[in-house]
Amino acid sequence: MASRAVASIALLLSLNVLFFNMVSAATCPIDALKLKACADVLGIIKIPPNQQCCSLLGNLVALEAGACLCTAIKANVLGLNLNVPLDLSLYLNRCGKKVPQGFKCP
């Protein structure tokens, strides 16, 4: 009987870990190549946000938007050398989003 309880607990813990990782992993639901429209956001601070960039990120929650920008930065789609934590925050802020607390580029 005890071995059955241990097996059940092990199964539940395994499923818990599996589902937790699936929920916490952010993915980009849009084509990262489209984010090339975001390349000039950092260079032009005194004008309104880049509408093409923000419209791409607009329908995404901050976690997804961050994941998309991280993907674009890592693939160098933007053609810029960026300081990821700071510049990611600037990109999202320009489009009215905030970097989720504790978010790190995957």
Short mmCIF file of N, CA and C in Angstrom, two decimals:
data_model
loop_
_atom_site.label_atom_id
_atom_site.label_comp_id
_atom_site.label_asym_id
_atom_site.label_seq_id
_atom_site.Cartn_x
_atom_site.Cartn_y
_atom_site.Cartn_z
N MET A 1 0.82 -1.19 0.00
CA MET A 1 0.00 0.00 0.00
C MET A 1 0.86 1.26 0.00
N ALA A 2 1.97 1.22 0.77
CA ALA A 2 2.84 2.39 0.85
C ALA A 2 3.51 2.66 -0.50
N SER A 3 3.87 1.60 -1.22
CA SER A 3 4.53 1.79 -2.51
C SER A 3 3.57 2.41 -3.53
N ARG A 4 2.29 2.09 -3.39
CA ARG A 4 1.29 2.69 -4.28
C ARG A 4 1.15 4.19 -3.99
N ALA A 5 1.19 4.57 -2.73
CA ALA A 5 1.10 5.98 -2.35
C ALA A 5 2.32 6.74 -2.85
N VAL A 6 3.49 6.14 -2.74
CA VAL A 6 4.72 6.77 -3.20
C VAL A 6 4.67 6.95 -4.72
N ALA A 7 4.17 5.95 -5.42
CA ALA A 7 4.05 6.05 -6.87
C ALA A 7 3.09 7.15 -7.27
N SER A 8 1.98 7.27 -6.55
CA SER A 8 1.00 8.32 -6.84
C SER A 8 1.58 9.70 -6.59
N ILE A 9 2.30 9.85 -5.51
CA ILE A 9 2.93 11.14 -5.20
C ILE A 9 3.98 11.49 -6.25
N ALA A 10 4.76 10.52 -6.65
CA ALA A 10 5.78 10.75 -7.68
C ALA A 10 5.14 11.18 -8.99
N LEU A 11 4.04 10.56 -9.36
CA LEU A 11 3.32 10.92 -10.58
C LEU A 11 2.78 12.34 -10.49
N LEU A 12 2.17 12.67 -9.38
CA LEU A 12 1.62 14.03 -9.20
C LEU A 12 2.72 15.08 -9.24
N LEU A 13 3.83 14.82 -8.61
CA LEU A 13 4.94 15.77 -8.63
C LEU A 13 5.50 15.94 -10.04
N SER A 14 5.60 14.85 -10.77
CA SER A 14 6.09 14.91 -12.15
C SER A 14 5.16 15.74 -13.03
N LEU A 15 3.87 15.51 -12.90
CA LEU A 15 2.90 16.29 -13.67
C LEU A 15 2.92 17.76 -13.28
N ASN A 16 3.08 18.04 -12.00
CA ASN A 16 3.16 19.41 -11.52
C ASN A 16 4.34 20.14 -12.15
N VAL A 17 5.49 19.51 -12.16
CA VAL A 17 6.69 20.11 -12.76
C VAL A 17 6.49 20.31 -14.25
N LEU A 18 5.92 19.33 -14.92
CA LEU A 18 5.69 19.43 -16.36
C LEU A 18 4.76 20.60 -16.69
N PHE A 19 3.62 20.69 -16.01
CA PHE A 19 2.67 21.74 -16.31
C PHE A 19 3.17 23.11 -15.87
N PHE A 20 3.91 23.20 -14.80
CA PHE A 20 4.47 24.47 -14.36
C PHE A 20 5.44 25.01 -15.41
N ASN A 21 6.29 24.15 -15.96
CA ASN A 21 7.23 24.58 -16.99
C ASN A 21 6.51 24.99 -18.26
N MET A 22 5.43 24.33 -18.60
CA MET A 22 4.69 24.69 -19.81
C MET A 22 4.05 26.06 -19.66
N VAL A 23 3.53 26.38 -18.49
CA VAL A 23 2.86 27.66 -18.27
C VAL A 23 3.88 28.79 -18.17
N SER A 24 5.00 28.57 -17.53
CA SER A 24 5.95 29.64 -17.29
C SER A 24 6.84 29.96 -18.48
N ALA A 25 6.91 29.06 -19.45
CA ALA A 25 7.75 29.31 -20.61
C ALA A 25 7.04 30.23 -21.58
N ALA A 26 7.64 31.39 -21.84
CA ALA A 26 7.04 32.35 -22.76
C ALA A 26 7.51 32.05 -24.17
N THR A 27 6.59 32.12 -25.10
CA THR A 27 6.94 31.94 -26.50
C THR A 27 6.41 33.13 -27.29
N CYS A 28 6.95 33.31 -28.47
CA CYS A 28 6.55 34.41 -29.31
C CYS A 28 5.53 33.92 -30.34
N PRO A 29 4.29 34.43 -30.27
CA PRO A 29 3.27 33.97 -31.21
C PRO A 29 3.32 34.67 -32.58
N ILE A 30 4.24 35.60 -32.78
CA ILE A 30 4.35 36.27 -34.08
C ILE A 30 5.72 35.98 -34.69
N ASP A 31 5.86 36.23 -35.97
CA ASP A 31 7.12 36.03 -36.68
C ASP A 31 8.11 37.09 -36.22
N ALA A 32 9.20 36.68 -35.63
CA ALA A 32 10.20 37.62 -35.10
C ALA A 32 10.78 38.52 -36.18
N LEU A 33 10.78 38.07 -37.43
CA LEU A 33 11.30 38.90 -38.51
C LEU A 33 10.47 40.16 -38.71
N LYS A 34 9.19 40.11 -38.37
CA LYS A 34 8.34 41.30 -38.48
C LYS A 34 8.77 42.39 -37.50
N LEU A 35 9.51 42.01 -36.47
CA LEU A 35 9.93 42.98 -35.46
C LEU A 35 11.04 43.90 -35.96
N LYS A 36 11.46 43.73 -37.19
CA LYS A 36 12.43 44.66 -37.77
C LYS A 36 11.87 46.08 -37.74
N ALA A 37 10.55 46.21 -37.72
CA ALA A 37 9.90 47.51 -37.61
C ALA A 37 10.23 48.20 -36.29
N CYS A 38 10.72 47.44 -35.32
CA CYS A 38 11.06 48.01 -34.01
C CYS A 38 12.49 48.54 -33.95
N ALA A 39 13.26 48.41 -35.01
CA ALA A 39 14.68 48.74 -34.98
C ALA A 39 14.96 50.19 -34.63
N ASP A 40 14.09 51.12 -35.03
CA ASP A 40 14.40 52.53 -34.79
C ASP A 40 13.78 53.11 -33.52
N VAL A 41 13.09 52.29 -32.74
CA VAL A 41 12.44 52.78 -31.52
C VAL A 41 13.44 53.40 -30.55
N LEU A 42 14.59 52.76 -30.35
CA LEU A 42 15.55 53.26 -29.37
C LEU A 42 16.26 54.52 -29.82
N GLY A 43 16.41 54.71 -31.11
CA GLY A 43 17.15 55.86 -31.60
C GLY A 43 16.34 57.14 -31.59
N ILE A 44 15.04 57.06 -31.51
CA ILE A 44 14.19 58.24 -31.61
C ILE A 44 13.32 58.31 -30.36
N ILE A 45 13.81 58.95 -29.34
CA ILE A 45 13.11 58.98 -28.06
C ILE A 45 12.09 60.11 -27.97
N LYS A 46 12.25 61.20 -28.72
CA LYS A 46 11.41 62.38 -28.54
C LYS A 46 10.16 62.40 -29.41
N ILE A 47 9.92 61.38 -30.21
CA ILE A 47 8.70 61.34 -31.02
C ILE A 47 7.79 60.24 -30.50
N PRO A 48 6.52 60.22 -30.93
CA PRO A 48 5.62 59.17 -30.46
C PRO A 48 6.16 57.78 -30.77
N PRO A 49 5.71 56.78 -30.05
CA PRO A 49 6.19 55.42 -30.27
C PRO A 49 6.00 55.00 -31.73
N ASN A 50 6.90 54.17 -32.20
CA ASN A 50 6.83 53.63 -33.55
C ASN A 50 5.55 52.80 -33.66
N GLN A 51 4.62 53.28 -34.48
CA GLN A 51 3.32 52.63 -34.56
C GLN A 51 3.38 51.22 -35.14
N GLN A 52 4.29 50.98 -36.09
CA GLN A 52 4.40 49.63 -36.64
C GLN A 52 4.86 48.65 -35.57
N CYS A 53 5.86 49.05 -34.81
CA CYS A 53 6.39 48.19 -33.76
C CYS A 53 5.33 47.94 -32.69
N CYS A 54 4.72 49.00 -32.22
CA CYS A 54 3.74 48.87 -31.15
C CYS A 54 2.49 48.11 -31.59
N SER A 55 2.12 48.24 -32.87
CA SER A 55 0.95 47.49 -33.33
C SER A 55 1.25 45.99 -33.37
N LEU A 56 2.51 45.62 -33.64
CA LEU A 56 2.88 44.21 -33.59
C LEU A 56 2.82 43.66 -32.17
N LEU A 57 3.23 44.48 -31.21
CA LEU A 57 3.29 44.05 -29.82
C LEU A 57 1.99 44.31 -29.06
N GLY A 58 1.11 45.13 -29.65
CA GLY A 58 -0.08 45.61 -28.95
C GLY A 58 -1.03 44.54 -28.45
N ASN A 59 -1.22 43.49 -29.21
CA ASN A 59 -2.18 42.45 -28.81
C ASN A 59 -1.57 41.37 -27.93
N LEU A 60 -0.30 41.52 -27.61
CA LEU A 60 0.38 40.52 -26.80
C LEU A 60 0.43 40.94 -25.34
N VAL A 61 0.39 39.99 -24.45
CA VAL A 61 0.64 40.32 -23.05
C VAL A 61 2.13 40.61 -22.91
N ALA A 62 2.51 41.29 -21.86
CA ALA A 62 3.90 41.73 -21.69
C ALA A 62 4.88 40.56 -21.75
N LEU A 63 4.50 39.43 -21.21
CA LEU A 63 5.39 38.26 -21.22
C LEU A 63 5.66 37.79 -22.65
N GLU A 64 4.63 37.75 -23.48
CA GLU A 64 4.81 37.35 -24.88
C GLU A 64 5.60 38.41 -25.65
N ALA A 65 5.29 39.68 -25.41
CA ALA A 65 6.01 40.76 -26.08
C ALA A 65 7.49 40.70 -25.73
N GLY A 66 7.79 40.46 -24.46
CA GLY A 66 9.19 40.33 -24.04
C GLY A 66 9.87 39.16 -24.72
N ALA A 67 9.17 38.03 -24.80
CA ALA A 67 9.73 36.85 -25.46
C ALA A 67 10.00 37.12 -26.94
N CYS A 68 9.09 37.84 -27.58
CA CYS A 68 9.27 38.17 -29.00
C CYS A 68 10.48 39.07 -29.20
N LEU A 69 10.59 40.09 -28.37
CA LEU A 69 11.73 41.00 -28.49
C LEU A 69 13.04 40.28 -28.17
N CYS A 70 13.03 39.39 -27.19
CA CYS A 70 14.24 38.62 -26.88
C CYS A 70 14.64 37.76 -28.07
N THR A 71 13.66 37.14 -28.70
CA THR A 71 13.93 36.32 -29.88
C THR A 71 14.55 37.17 -30.99
N ALA A 72 13.97 38.35 -31.21
CA ALA A 72 14.48 39.24 -32.26
C ALA A 72 15.88 39.74 -31.93
N ILE A 73 16.12 40.04 -30.66
CA ILE A 73 17.44 40.53 -30.24
C ILE A 73 18.48 39.43 -30.41
N LYS A 74 18.16 38.22 -29.96
CA LYS A 74 19.12 37.11 -30.05
C LYS A 74 19.40 36.72 -31.49
N ALA A 75 18.41 36.86 -32.37
CA ALA A 75 18.60 36.53 -33.78
C ALA A 75 19.17 37.71 -34.55
N ASN A 76 19.40 38.81 -33.85
CA ASN A 76 19.92 40.06 -34.42
C ASN A 76 19.05 40.54 -35.59
N VAL A 77 17.74 40.33 -35.47
CA VAL A 77 16.79 40.79 -36.48
C VAL A 77 16.79 42.31 -36.55
N LEU A 78 17.02 42.95 -35.41
CA LEU A 78 16.96 44.40 -35.35
C LEU A 78 18.23 45.05 -35.91
N GLY A 79 19.29 44.28 -36.05
CA GLY A 79 20.54 44.82 -36.56
C GLY A 79 21.24 45.75 -35.59
N LEU A 80 21.00 45.58 -34.31
CA LEU A 80 21.57 46.45 -33.29
C LEU A 80 22.25 45.62 -32.21
N ASN A 81 23.30 46.18 -31.60
CA ASN A 81 23.89 45.56 -30.41
C ASN A 81 23.19 46.18 -29.22
N LEU A 82 22.48 45.37 -28.48
CA LEU A 82 21.64 45.90 -27.41
C LEU A 82 22.03 45.37 -26.05
N ASN A 83 21.78 46.18 -25.04
CA ASN A 83 21.89 45.79 -23.64
C ASN A 83 20.53 45.22 -23.29
N VAL A 84 20.41 43.91 -23.28
CA VAL A 84 19.10 43.27 -23.25
C VAL A 84 18.19 43.73 -22.11
N PRO A 85 18.58 43.70 -20.84
CA PRO A 85 17.59 44.08 -19.82
C PRO A 85 17.12 45.52 -19.97
N LEU A 86 18.04 46.45 -20.19
CA LEU A 86 17.68 47.86 -20.27
C LEU A 86 16.90 48.16 -21.54
N ASP A 87 17.40 47.72 -22.68
CA ASP A 87 16.77 48.02 -23.95
C ASP A 87 15.42 47.32 -24.10
N LEU A 88 15.29 46.13 -23.58
CA LEU A 88 14.02 45.43 -23.62
C LEU A 88 12.98 46.24 -22.86
N SER A 89 13.37 46.76 -21.71
CA SER A 89 12.47 47.59 -20.93
C SER A 89 12.07 48.85 -21.70
N LEU A 90 13.03 49.49 -22.37
CA LEU A 90 12.72 50.69 -23.15
C LEU A 90 11.75 50.38 -24.28
N TYR A 91 11.99 49.28 -24.98
CA TYR A 91 11.09 48.89 -26.07
C TYR A 91 9.67 48.71 -25.56
N LEU A 92 9.53 47.92 -24.51
CA LEU A 92 8.19 47.65 -24.00
C LEU A 92 7.53 48.90 -23.45
N ASN A 93 8.29 49.75 -22.75
CA ASN A 93 7.73 50.99 -22.21
C ASN A 93 7.24 51.92 -23.32
N ARG A 94 7.97 51.97 -24.42
CA ARG A 94 7.56 52.83 -25.53
C ARG A 94 6.20 52.41 -26.09
N CYS A 95 5.85 51.16 -25.91
CA CYS A 95 4.58 50.64 -26.43
C CYS A 95 3.55 50.44 -25.31
N GLY A 96 3.80 51.06 -24.16
CA GLY A 96 2.83 51.00 -23.07
C GLY A 96 2.78 49.69 -22.31
N LYS A 97 3.87 48.93 -22.36
CA LYS A 97 3.93 47.66 -21.63
C LYS A 97 5.09 47.72 -20.65
N LYS A 98 5.04 46.86 -19.65
CA LYS A 98 6.13 46.78 -18.67
C LYS A 98 6.71 45.38 -18.69
N VAL A 99 8.01 45.31 -18.44
CA VAL A 99 8.67 44.01 -18.35
C VAL A 99 8.15 43.33 -17.08
N PRO A 100 7.65 42.11 -17.20
CA PRO A 100 7.20 41.40 -16.01
C PRO A 100 8.34 41.23 -15.01
N GLN A 101 8.01 41.38 -13.74
CA GLN A 101 9.02 41.26 -12.70
C GLN A 101 9.70 39.90 -12.76
N GLY A 102 11.03 39.92 -12.76
CA GLY A 102 11.81 38.69 -12.80
C GLY A 102 11.97 38.10 -14.19
N PHE A 103 11.47 38.78 -15.22
CA PHE A 103 11.57 38.26 -16.58
C PHE A 103 13.01 38.28 -17.06
N LYS A 104 13.45 37.19 -17.64
CA LYS A 104 14.77 37.10 -18.26
C LYS A 104 14.58 36.50 -19.64
N CYS A 105 15.36 36.99 -20.58
CA CYS A 105 15.27 36.45 -21.94
C CYS A 105 15.57 34.96 -21.92
N PRO A 106 14.70 34.18 -22.57
CA PRO A 106 14.92 32.74 -22.60
C PRO A 106 16.11 32.38 -23.47
#
